[in-house]
PDB file of C-alpha atoms and ligand atoms in Angstrom:
ATOM      1  CA  MET A 245      38.235 -25.075  -1.667  1.00  0.00           C
ATOM      2  CA  ALA A 246      36.922 -22.437  -3.795  1.00  0.00           C
ATOM      3  CA  THR A 247      35.821 -19.194  -2.201  1.00  0.00           C
ATOM      4  CA  VAL A 248      38.959 -17.822   0.226  1.00  0.00           C
ATOM      5  CA  ARG A 249      41.529 -17.111  -0.816  1.00  0.00           C
ATOM      6  CA  LEU A 250      45.427 -19.009  -0.443  1.00  0.00           C
ATOM      7  CA  ASP A 251      46.570 -16.403   2.247  1.00  0.00           C
ATOM      8  CA  GLN A 252      42.937 -17.713   4.257  1.00  0.00           C
ATOM      9  CA  LYS A 253      43.306 -20.894   4.329  1.00  0.00           C
ATOM     10  CA  SER A 254      44.091 -22.035   7.846  1.00  0.00           C
ATOM     11  CA  ARG A 255      40.948 -24.056   8.494  1.00  0.00           C
ATOM     12  CA  ALA A 256      38.949 -26.409   7.352  1.00  0.00           C
ATOM     13  CA  ILE A 257      35.143 -28.522   7.461  1.00  0.00           C
ATOM     14  CA  VAL A 258      35.101 -32.267   6.213  1.00  0.00           C
ATOM     15  CA  ARG A 259      32.765 -34.642   7.379  1.00  0.00           C
ATOM     16  CA  LEU A 260      33.037 -38.185   7.351  1.00  0.00           C
ATOM     17  CA  ILE A 261      31.516 -40.993   5.088  1.00  0.00           C
ATOM     18  CA  SER A 262      28.123 -41.631   5.473  1.00  0.00           C
ATOM     19  CA  ASP A 263      27.177 -45.574   5.387  1.00  0.00           C
ATOM     20  CA  SER A 264      24.841 -44.959   2.951  1.00  0.00           C
ATOM     21  CA  TYR A 265      27.578 -43.573   0.990  1.00  0.00           C
ATOM     22  CA  ILE A 266      27.205 -46.569  -1.793  1.00  0.00           C
ATOM     23  CA  ASN A 267      23.474 -44.773  -2.719  1.00  0.00           C
ATOM     24  CA  ALA A 268      25.398 -41.022  -3.451  1.00  0.00           C
ATOM     25  CA  LEU A 269      24.218 -38.878  -7.151  1.00  0.00           C
ATOM     26  CA  ALA A 270      26.248 -39.683  -9.552  1.00  0.00           C
ATOM     27  CA  ASN A 271      25.906 -38.780 -12.851  1.00  0.00           C
ATOM     28  CA  TYR A 272      28.992 -37.506 -14.288  1.00  0.00           C
ATOM     29  CA  PHE A 273      32.602 -38.501 -13.803  1.00  0.00           C
ATOM     30  CA  GLY A 274      31.085 -41.807 -12.120  1.00  0.00           C
ATOM     31  CA  SER A 275      28.909 -43.957 -11.942  1.00  0.00           C
ATOM     32  CA  GLY A 276      28.572 -44.503  -8.035  1.00  0.00           C
ATOM     33  CA  PRO A 277      31.059 -45.859  -5.175  1.00  0.00           C
ATOM     34  CA  THR A 278      30.752 -49.161  -4.561  1.00  0.00           C
ATOM     35  CA  ASP A 279      33.698 -49.524  -2.304  1.00  0.00           C
ATOM     36  CA  ILE A 280      32.904 -47.387   1.529  1.00  0.00           C
ATOM     37  CA  SER A 281      36.658 -48.923   3.179  1.00  0.00           C
ATOM     38  CA  ALA A 282      38.247 -47.944   0.491  1.00  0.00           C
ATOM     39  CA  ALA A 283      36.207 -44.219   0.260  1.00  0.00           C
ATOM     40  CA  ARG A 284      36.892 -44.490   3.758  1.00  0.00           C
ATOM     41  CA  MET A 285      40.640 -44.819   2.977  1.00  0.00           C
ATOM     42  CA  GLN A 286      40.945 -42.408   0.798  1.00  0.00           C
ATOM     43  CA  HIS A 287      39.168 -39.801   2.620  1.00  0.00           C
ATOM     44  CA  ARG A 288      41.170 -39.992   5.820  1.00  0.00           C
ATOM     45  CA  ALA A 289      43.836 -39.487   3.581  1.00  0.00           C
ATOM     46  CA  TYR A 290      42.359 -36.553   2.142  1.00  0.00           C
ATOM     47  CA  ALA A 291      42.423 -34.705   5.566  1.00  0.00           C
ATOM     48  CA  ASP A 292      45.310 -35.933   7.035  1.00  0.00           C
ATOM     49  CA  ALA A 293      47.024 -34.381   3.989  1.00  0.00           C
ATOM     50  CA  LEU A 294      45.125 -31.447   4.864  1.00  0.00           C
ATOM     51  CA  SER A 295      46.073 -31.240   8.578  1.00  0.00           C
ATOM     52  CA  SER A 296      49.333 -32.507   7.757  1.00  0.00           C
ATOM     53  CA  ASN A 297      49.995 -29.190   5.525  1.00  0.00           C
ATOM     54  CA  GLY A 298      48.997 -26.531   8.393  1.00  0.00           C
ATOM     55  CA  VAL A 299      45.555 -26.978   8.476  1.00  0.00           C
ATOM     56  CA  GLU A 300      43.629 -27.047  10.952  1.00  0.00           C
ATOM     57  CA  VAL A 301      40.651 -29.954  10.332  1.00  0.00           C
ATOM     58  CA  THR A 302      37.695 -30.454  12.169  1.00  0.00           C
ATOM     59  CA  THR A 303      35.373 -33.822  11.259  1.00  0.00           C
ATOM     60  CA  LEU A 304      32.370 -33.250  11.447  1.00  0.00           C
ATOM     61  CA  GLU A 305      30.372 -36.773  12.104  1.00  0.00           C
ATOM     62  CA  ALA A 306      28.959 -38.342   9.096  1.00  0.00           C
ATOM     63  CA  ASP A 307      24.986 -38.650   8.502  1.00  0.00           C
ATOM     64  CA  GLN A 308      23.591 -41.776   7.561  1.00  0.00           C
ATOM     65  CA  ASN A 309      20.787 -40.623   6.011  1.00  0.00           C
ATOM     66  CA  HIS A 310      22.144 -38.285   3.614  1.00  0.00           C
ATOM     67  CA  PRO A 311      24.704 -39.967   1.966  1.00  0.00           C
ATOM     68  CA  ASP A 312      26.173 -36.905   0.009  1.00  0.00           C
ATOM     69  CA  CYS A 313      26.648 -35.511   3.079  1.00  0.00           C
ATOM     70  CA  VAL A 314      31.068 -35.756   2.511  1.00  0.00           C
ATOM     71  CA  PHE A 315      30.479 -33.340  -0.166  1.00  0.00           C
ATOM     72  CA  VAL A 316      30.776 -30.390   2.761  1.00  0.00           C
ATOM     73  CA  GLU A 317      31.497 -28.409  -0.552  1.00  0.00           C
ATOM     74  CA  ASP A 318      27.724 -27.315  -1.598  1.00  0.00           C
ATOM     75  CA  GLN A 319      25.865 -26.133   2.275  1.00  0.00           C
ATOM     76  CA  ALA A 320      27.665 -22.891   2.814  1.00  0.00           C
ATOM     77  CA  VAL A 321      30.321 -20.573   1.945  1.00  0.00           C
ATOM     78  CA  VAL A 322      32.421 -18.389   3.518  1.00  0.00           C
ATOM     79  CA  ILE A 323      33.100 -15.434   1.936  1.00  0.00           C
ATOM     80  CA  ASP A 324      35.274 -12.074   4.470  1.00  0.00           C
ATOM     81  CA  GLY A 325      32.944 -12.162   6.780  1.00  0.00           C
ATOM     82  CA  HIS A 326      30.247 -13.349   5.518  1.00  0.00           C
ATOM     83  CA  VAL A 327      28.657 -17.639   5.161  1.00  0.00           C
ATOM     84  CA  LEU A 328      26.407 -17.981   2.645  1.00  0.00           C
ATOM     85  CA  LEU A 329      24.142 -20.983   3.234  1.00  0.00           C
ATOM     86  CA  PRO A 330      22.597 -21.632   0.254  1.00  0.00           C
ATOM     87  CA  VAL A 331      19.259 -23.641  -0.977  1.00  0.00           C
ATOM     88  CA  PRO A 332      21.199 -26.620  -2.283  1.00  0.00           C
ATOM     89  CA  GLY A 333      20.566 -27.850  -6.063  1.00  0.00           C
ATOM     90  CA  HIS A 334      19.058 -31.258  -5.054  1.00  0.00           C
ATOM     91  CA  GLU A 335      16.575 -31.655  -3.241  1.00  0.00           C
ATOM     92  CA  SER A 336      17.891 -34.641  -1.302  1.00  0.00           C
ATOM     93  CA  ARG A 337      20.743 -32.603  -0.588  1.00  0.00           C
ATOM     94  CA  ARG A 338      18.940 -30.555   1.509  1.00  0.00           C
ATOM     95  CA  GLY A 339      19.006 -32.028   4.684  1.00  0.00           C
ATOM     96  CA  GLU A 340      22.742 -32.235   5.307  1.00  0.00           C
ATOM     97  CA  GLN A 341      23.410 -28.714   5.607  1.00  0.00           C
ATOM     98  CA  PRO A 342      22.388 -28.051   9.097  1.00  0.00           C
ATOM     99  CA  PRO A 343      24.686 -29.163  11.869  1.00  0.00           C
ATOM    100  CA  ILE A 344      27.572 -27.318   9.524  1.00  0.00           C
ATOM    101  CA  ALA A 345      25.489 -24.434   9.522  1.00  0.00           C
ATOM    102  CA  ASP A 346      25.615 -24.724  13.284  1.00  0.00           C
ATOM    103  CA  PHE A 347      29.296 -25.069  13.327  1.00  0.00           C
ATOM    104  CA  LEU A 348      29.733 -21.846  10.732  1.00  0.00           C
ATOM    105  CA  SER A 349      27.640 -19.951  13.490  1.00  0.00           C
ATOM    106  CA  HIS A 350      29.410 -21.325  16.366  1.00  0.00           C
ATOM    107  CA  HIS A 351      33.017 -20.417  15.402  1.00  0.00           C
ATOM    108  CA  LEU A 352      32.619 -17.761  13.767  1.00  0.00           C
ATOM    109  CA  LYS A 353      30.912 -15.996  15.501  1.00  0.00           C
ATOM    110  CA  GLY A 354      31.906 -11.942  13.973  1.00  0.00           C
ATOM    111  CA  HIS A 355      30.595 -12.820  10.924  1.00  0.00           C
ATOM    112  CA  GLN A 356      27.367 -12.625   9.206  1.00  0.00           C
ATOM    113  CA  ILE A 357      25.245 -15.805   7.784  1.00  0.00           C
ATOM    114  CA  CYS A 358      22.803 -15.019   5.057  1.00  0.00           C
ATOM    115  CA  LYS A 359      20.376 -17.357   4.635  1.00  0.00           C
ATOM    116  CA  MET A 360      19.033 -18.397   0.918  1.00  0.00           C
ATOM    117  CA  GLU A 361      15.324 -19.015   0.136  1.00  0.00           C
ATOM    118  CA  PRO A 362      13.668 -21.388  -2.485  1.00  0.00           C
ATOM    119  CA  PRO A 363      13.317 -20.660  -5.212  1.00  0.00           C
ATOM    120  CA  ALA A 364      16.829 -19.044  -5.057  1.00  0.00           C
ATOM    121  CA  MET A 365      19.245 -21.789  -5.392  1.00  0.00           C
ATOM    122  CA  MET A 366      22.823 -23.183  -5.113  1.00  0.00           C
ATOM    123  CA  ASP A 367      25.268 -25.307  -4.431  1.00  0.00           C
ATOM    124  CA  GLY A 368      28.698 -23.892  -3.410  1.00  0.00           C
ATOM    125  CA  GLY A 369      30.531 -26.049  -5.934  1.00  0.00           C
ATOM    126  CA  ASP A 370      29.752 -23.611  -8.601  1.00  0.00           C
ATOM    127  CA  ILE A 371      31.427 -20.697  -7.190  1.00  0.00           C
ATOM    128  CA  LEU A 372      35.360 -20.041  -7.813  1.00  0.00           C
ATOM    129  CA  ARG A 373      37.083 -17.192  -6.616  1.00  0.00           C
ATOM    130  CA  LEU A 374      40.294 -15.824  -8.305  1.00  0.00           C
ATOM    131  CA  GLY A 375      41.985 -13.572  -5.292  1.00  0.00           C
ATOM    132  CA  ASP A 376      39.291 -11.077  -5.757  1.00  0.00           C
ATOM    133  CA  LEU A 377      37.310 -12.099  -8.750  1.00  0.00           C
ATOM    134  CA  PHE A 378      34.280 -14.875  -8.350  1.00  0.00           C
ATOM    135  CA  PHE A 379      32.895 -16.893 -10.651  1.00  0.00           C
ATOM    136  CA  VAL A 380      30.066 -18.044 -10.790  1.00  0.00           C
ATOM    137  CA  GLY A 381      28.145 -21.603 -12.581  1.00  0.00           C
ATOM    138  CA  ARG A 382      24.817 -21.316 -13.776  1.00  0.00           C
ATOM    139  CA  SER A 383      24.165 -25.338 -13.680  1.00  0.00           C
ATOM    140  CA  THR A 384      21.771 -27.879 -12.812  1.00  0.00           C
ATOM    141  CA  ARG A 385      22.250 -26.934  -9.189  1.00  0.00           C
ATOM    142  CA  THR A 386      22.267 -23.352  -9.289  1.00  0.00           C
ATOM    143  CA  ASN A 387      19.550 -20.783 -10.850  1.00  0.00           C
ATOM    144  CA  ASP A 388      19.547 -17.067 -11.972  1.00  0.00           C
ATOM    145  CA  ASP A 389      18.167 -16.317  -8.344  1.00  0.00           C
ATOM    146  CA  GLY A 390      20.531 -18.169  -6.489  1.00  0.00           C
ATOM    147  CA  ILE A 391      23.282 -15.517  -8.518  1.00  0.00           C
ATOM    148  CA  SER A 392      21.618 -13.041  -7.590  1.00  0.00           C
ATOM    149  CA  GLU A 393      21.155 -13.588  -3.909  1.00  0.00           C
ATOM    150  CA  LEU A 394      25.154 -13.845  -4.508  1.00  0.00           C
ATOM    151  CA  LYS A 395      25.565 -10.861  -6.338  1.00  0.00           C
ATOM    152  CA  ASP A 396      24.376  -8.663  -3.757  1.00  0.00           C
ATOM    153  CA  LEU A 397      26.795  -9.965  -0.831  1.00  0.00           C
ATOM    154  CA  LEU A 398      29.562  -9.785  -3.476  1.00  0.00           C
ATOM    155  CA  ASP A 399      28.743  -6.269  -4.723  1.00  0.00           C
ATOM    156  CA  HIS A 400      28.406  -5.347  -1.053  1.00  0.00           C
ATOM    157  CA  LEU A 401      31.691  -6.809  -0.994  1.00  0.00           C
ATOM    158  CA  GLY A 402      33.240  -5.060  -3.463  1.00  0.00           C
ATOM    159  CA  HIS A 403      33.961  -8.222  -5.349  1.00  0.00           C
ATOM    160  CA  GLU A 404      33.615  -8.631  -8.856  1.00  0.00           C
ATOM    161  CA  LEU A 405      31.155 -11.692 -10.145  1.00  0.00           C
ATOM    162  CA  ARG A 406      31.425 -13.648 -13.217  1.00  0.00           C
ATOM    163  CA  VAL A 407      28.813 -15.372 -14.223  1.00  0.00           C
ATOM    164  CA  VAL A 408      29.434 -19.075 -16.525  1.00  0.00           C
ATOM    165  CA  ASP A 409      27.243 -20.932 -18.187  1.00  0.00           C
ATOM    166  CA  ILE A 410      27.866 -25.114 -17.121  1.00  0.00           C
ATOM    167  CA  PRO A 411      27.768 -27.694 -20.829  1.00  0.00           C
ATOM    168  CA  SER A 412      24.921 -29.896 -19.252  1.00  0.00           C
ATOM    169  CA  GLY A 413      28.463 -33.008 -19.090  1.00  0.00           C
ATOM    170  CA  ALA A 414      29.497 -30.957 -16.048  1.00  0.00           C
ATOM    171  CA  LEU A 415      28.110 -31.126 -12.775  1.00  0.00           C
ATOM    172  CA  HIS A 416      29.852 -27.647 -11.587  1.00  0.00           C
ATOM    173  CA  LEU A 417      31.855 -25.301 -12.391  1.00  0.00           C
ATOM    174  CA  THR A 418      34.690 -26.687  -9.472  1.00  0.00           C
ATOM    175  CA  SER A 419      33.877 -30.149 -10.886  1.00  0.00           C
ATOM    176  CA  ILE A 420      35.632 -28.981 -14.355  1.00  0.00           C
ATOM    177  CA  SER A 421      38.396 -25.363 -13.078  1.00  0.00           C
ATOM    178  CA  SER A 422      40.241 -24.536 -10.270  1.00  0.00           C
ATOM    179  CA  THR A 423      42.398 -22.146  -8.678  1.00  0.00           C
ATOM    180  CA  PRO A 424      45.839 -23.992  -7.262  1.00  0.00           C
ATOM    181  CA  THR A 425      47.333 -20.524  -6.837  1.00  0.00           C
ATOM    182  CA  ASP A 426      45.401 -16.787  -6.647  1.00  0.00           C
ATOM    183  CA  ASN A 427      46.013 -15.955 -10.209  1.00  0.00           C
ATOM    184  CA  ILE A 428      46.000 -19.214 -12.162  1.00  0.00           C
ATOM    185  CA  ILE A 429      43.065 -21.147 -13.196  1.00  0.00           C
ATOM    186  CA  LEU A 430      43.164 -24.410 -14.550  1.00  0.00           C
ATOM    187  CA  ALA A 431      39.950 -25.829 -17.289  1.00  0.00           C
ATOM    188  CA  PRO A 432      39.642 -28.461 -19.618  1.00  0.00           C
ATOM    189  CA  GLU A 433      39.254 -28.088 -23.558  1.00  0.00           C
ATOM    190  CA  GLY A 434      36.244 -29.617 -24.720  1.00  0.00           C
ATOM    191  CA  TYR A 435      34.247 -27.952 -21.851  1.00  0.00           C
ATOM    192  CA  LEU A 436      35.410 -24.615 -21.362  1.00  0.00           C
ATOM    193  CA  ALA A 437      36.888 -22.049 -23.484  1.00  0.00           C
ATOM    194  CA  PRO A 438      38.772 -19.446 -21.728  1.00  0.00           C
ATOM    195  CA  GLU A 439      36.624 -16.563 -22.617  1.00  0.00           C
ATOM    196  CA  ALA A 440      33.871 -17.993 -20.710  1.00  0.00           C
ATOM    197  CA  PHE A 441      36.012 -15.989 -17.609  1.00  0.00           C
ATOM    198  CA  GLY A 442      35.991 -13.325 -19.300  1.00  0.00           C
ATOM    199  CA  VAL A 443      39.391 -11.049 -19.932  1.00  0.00           C
ATOM    200  CA  MET A 444      41.703 -11.518 -16.839  1.00  0.00           C
ATOM    201  CA  PRO A 445      43.202  -9.784 -14.239  1.00  0.00           C
ATOM    202  CA  ASP A 446      47.246  -7.796 -14.442  1.00  0.00           C
ATOM    203  CA  GLY A 447      48.505 -10.710 -14.276  1.00  0.00           C
ATOM    204  CA  CYS A 448      46.388 -13.755 -13.949  1.00  0.00           C
ATOM    205  CA  GLU A 449      45.607 -16.845 -16.735  1.00  0.00           C
ATOM    206  CA  VAL A 450      43.562 -19.498 -17.641  1.00  0.00           C
ATOM    207  CA  ILE A 451      44.952 -22.413 -18.720  1.00  0.00           C
ATOM    208  CA  MET A 452      44.009 -25.100 -20.617  1.00  0.00           C
ATOM    209  CA  ILE A 453      43.700 -28.658 -19.553  1.00  0.00           C
ATOM    210  CA  PRO A 454      44.126 -31.445 -22.133  1.00  0.00           C
ATOM    211  CA  GLU A 455      39.457 -32.886 -22.014  1.00  0.00           C
ATOM    212  CA  GLU A 456      40.227 -35.966 -21.124  1.00  0.00           C
ATOM    213  CA  GLU A 457      41.935 -34.872 -17.843  1.00  0.00           C
ATOM    214  CA  VAL A 458      38.934 -32.966 -17.201  1.00  0.00           C
ATOM    215  CA  TYR A 459      38.360 -34.293 -13.465  1.00  0.00           C
ATOM    216  CA  GLY A 460      42.172 -33.261 -12.393  1.00  0.00           C
ATOM    217  CA  CYS A 461      41.155 -29.339 -13.207  1.00  0.00           C
ATOM    218  CA  ASN A 462      40.544 -29.419  -9.711  1.00  0.00           C
ATOM    219  CA  THR A 463      42.745 -28.865  -7.488  1.00  0.00           C
ATOM    220  CA  ILE A 464      43.392 -26.960  -3.839  1.00  0.00           C
ATOM    221  CA  GLY A 465      46.230 -24.601  -3.911  1.00  0.00           C
ATOM    222  CA  LEU A 466      47.607 -24.457  -0.349  1.00  0.00           C
ATOM    223  CA  PRO A 467      50.264 -21.991   1.308  1.00  0.00           C
ATOM    224  CA  GLY A 468      53.643 -22.122   0.612  1.00  0.00           C
ATOM    225  CA  ASN A 469      53.506 -23.088  -3.018  1.00  0.00           C
ATOM    226  CA  LYS A 470      50.980 -26.223  -2.600  1.00  0.00           C
ATOM    227  CA  VAL A 471      48.640 -27.739  -3.925  1.00  0.00           C
ATOM    228  CA  ILE A 472      46.877 -31.135  -3.653  1.00  0.00           C
ATOM    229  CA  ILE A 473      45.708 -32.946  -7.540  1.00  0.00           C
ATOM    230  CA  ALA A 474      44.444 -36.319  -8.040  1.00  0.00           C
ATOM    231  CA  GLU A 475      46.117 -38.972  -8.957  1.00  0.00           C
ATOM    232  CA  GLY A 476      46.483 -39.843 -12.393  1.00  0.00           C
ATOM    233  CA  TYR A 477      46.299 -36.405 -14.046  1.00  0.00           C
ATOM    234  CA  PRO A 478      50.931 -36.112 -16.047  1.00  0.00           C
ATOM    235  CA  THR A 479      49.551 -33.135 -17.293  1.00  0.00           C
ATOM    236  CA  VAL A 480      48.049 -31.143 -14.586  1.00  0.00           C
ATOM    237  CA  LYS A 481      50.982 -32.471 -12.677  1.00  0.00           C
ATOM    238  CA  LYS A 482      53.732 -31.290 -14.993  1.00  0.00           C
ATOM    239  CA  THR A 483      52.160 -27.460 -15.967  1.00  0.00           C
ATOM    240  CA  LEU A 484      51.419 -27.735 -11.828  1.00  0.00           C
ATOM    241  CA  GLU A 485      54.893 -28.306 -10.650  1.00  0.00           C
ATOM    242  CA  ASP A 486      56.072 -25.907 -14.299  1.00  0.00           C
ATOM    243  CA  ARG A 487      55.260 -23.355 -12.279  1.00  0.00           C
ATOM    244  CA  GLY A 488      57.275 -23.672  -8.753  1.00  0.00           C
ATOM    245  CA  LEU A 489      53.960 -25.812  -7.302  1.00  0.00           C
ATOM    246  CA  GLU A 490      54.923 -29.270  -5.099  1.00  0.00           C
ATOM    247  CA  CYS A 491      52.218 -31.383  -6.222  1.00  0.00           C
ATOM    248  CA  ILE A 492      51.290 -33.051  -3.666  1.00  0.00           C
ATOM    249  CA  ILE A 493      48.936 -36.635  -5.355  1.00  0.00           C
ATOM    250  CA  LEU A 494      46.194 -38.082  -3.152  1.00  0.00           C
ATOM    251  CA  ASP A 495      44.121 -41.458  -4.353  1.00  0.00           C
ATOM    252  CA  MET A 496      40.449 -39.566  -5.487  1.00  0.00           C
ATOM    253  CA  GLU A 497      38.703 -43.074  -7.146  1.00  0.00           C
ATOM    254  CA  GLN A 498      35.638 -43.729  -5.221  1.00  0.00           C
ATOM    255  CA  ILE A 499      35.198 -40.111  -4.072  1.00  0.00           C
ATOM    256  CA  ARG A 500      35.584 -39.390  -7.962  1.00  0.00           C
ATOM    257  CA  ALA A 501      32.808 -41.966  -8.436  1.00  0.00           C
ATOM    258  CA  ALA A 502      29.981 -40.181  -6.544  1.00  0.00           C
ATOM    259  CA  ASP A 503      30.980 -37.014  -8.747  1.00  0.00           C
ATOM    260  CA  GLY A 504      32.879 -35.446  -5.675  1.00  0.00           C
ATOM    261  CA  SER A 505      35.794 -33.453  -6.671  1.00  0.00           C
ATOM    262  CA  LEU A 506      39.469 -32.376  -4.265  1.00  0.00           C
ATOM    263  CA  THR A 507      37.548 -29.112  -2.973  1.00  0.00           C
ATOM    264  CA  CYS A 508      34.232 -30.734  -2.765  1.00  0.00           C
ATOM    265  CA  CYS A 509      34.895 -32.386   0.322  1.00  0.00           C
ATOM    266  CA  SER A 510      36.281 -29.198   2.949  1.00  0.00           C
ATOM    267  CA  ILE A 511      35.144 -25.892   3.597  1.00  0.00           C
ATOM    268  CA  PHE A 512      37.628 -23.497   4.421  1.00  0.00           C
ATOM    269  CA  TYR A 513      36.614 -20.969   7.229  1.00  0.00           C
TER     270      TYR A 513
HETATM  271  C1  CIR B   7      25.441 -34.664  -5.835  1.00  0.00           C
HETATM  272  O1  CIR B   7      26.098 -35.634  -7.420  1.00  0.00           O
HETATM  273  O2  CIR B   7      25.330 -33.903  -5.222  1.00  0.00           O
HETATM  274  C2  CIR B   7      27.331 -35.511  -5.198  1.00  0.00           C
HETATM  275  N1  CIR B   7      27.800 -36.545  -5.202  1.00  0.00           N
HETATM  276  C3  CIR B   7      28.648 -34.684  -5.260  1.00  0.00           C
HETATM  277  C4  CIR B   7      28.994 -32.911  -5.645  1.00  0.00           C
HETATM  278  C5  CIR B   7      30.501 -32.769  -5.655  1.00  0.00           C
HETATM  279  N2  CIR B   7      30.579 -31.385  -5.118  1.00  0.00           N
HETATM  280  C6  CIR B   7      30.853 -30.579  -5.855  1.00  0.00           C
HETATM  281  O3  CIR B   7      31.482 -30.721  -6.921  1.00  0.00           O
HETATM  282  N3  CIR B   7      31.146 -29.049  -5.273  1.00  0.00           N
END
């Protein structure tokens, strides 16, 4: 996902789909999930794709009272020895965090835990990492107070943070972009201008993808020149293959139906 560099992607948390998943929030890509069994199958294939490509995956139990609990990316942000526990931007999702926070504090003993407090709010899905350069989406879920807490942490770590305004037709920064490698950003025409990311560091580029493939812009880069992409986005696939990456393609239909993308379903730590 978004906040660790490629070489740090060895372990990830995923979380099972809740029995109440049908009631997940859906206002952007989807109009709500319709088939929990299909969603669970797609989610299993996702976890399998991570583990068969060298990621040690831990699966947390679902929370039946939280329809969106599968989208763990929003609940915690792991950056270079620190775990930031944001105040999730949608009130209905705030109770999802405790088991994730417990797991990370138990398994990352040397890490410093930083807990955000209201009025700051932020979803992990608004953070994107390109090598050691960070971007944060200013969105309906992430406000200026949240951004300034993230900036304090990144200042302390010596990393730059750039703010990207998220258009009203999108949920998060990572809903519409990703870093399949440490030097490529994929972004959709019609949603973001390449200038939104500022001047790219040497050797890095923003690759613009046609607007109709906006969902496909969310990918998970893995070590060994591999990248997980969603099924149905031929330009994304060709663009990445042309750059020598091997694409692992997953059916995300029932995850997309709840506005979830590939990165939303895991936290690398
Ligand atoms: C929500 O609206 O919060 C969920 N239905 C989807 C969250 C997707 N998470 C992400 O983009 N990081």
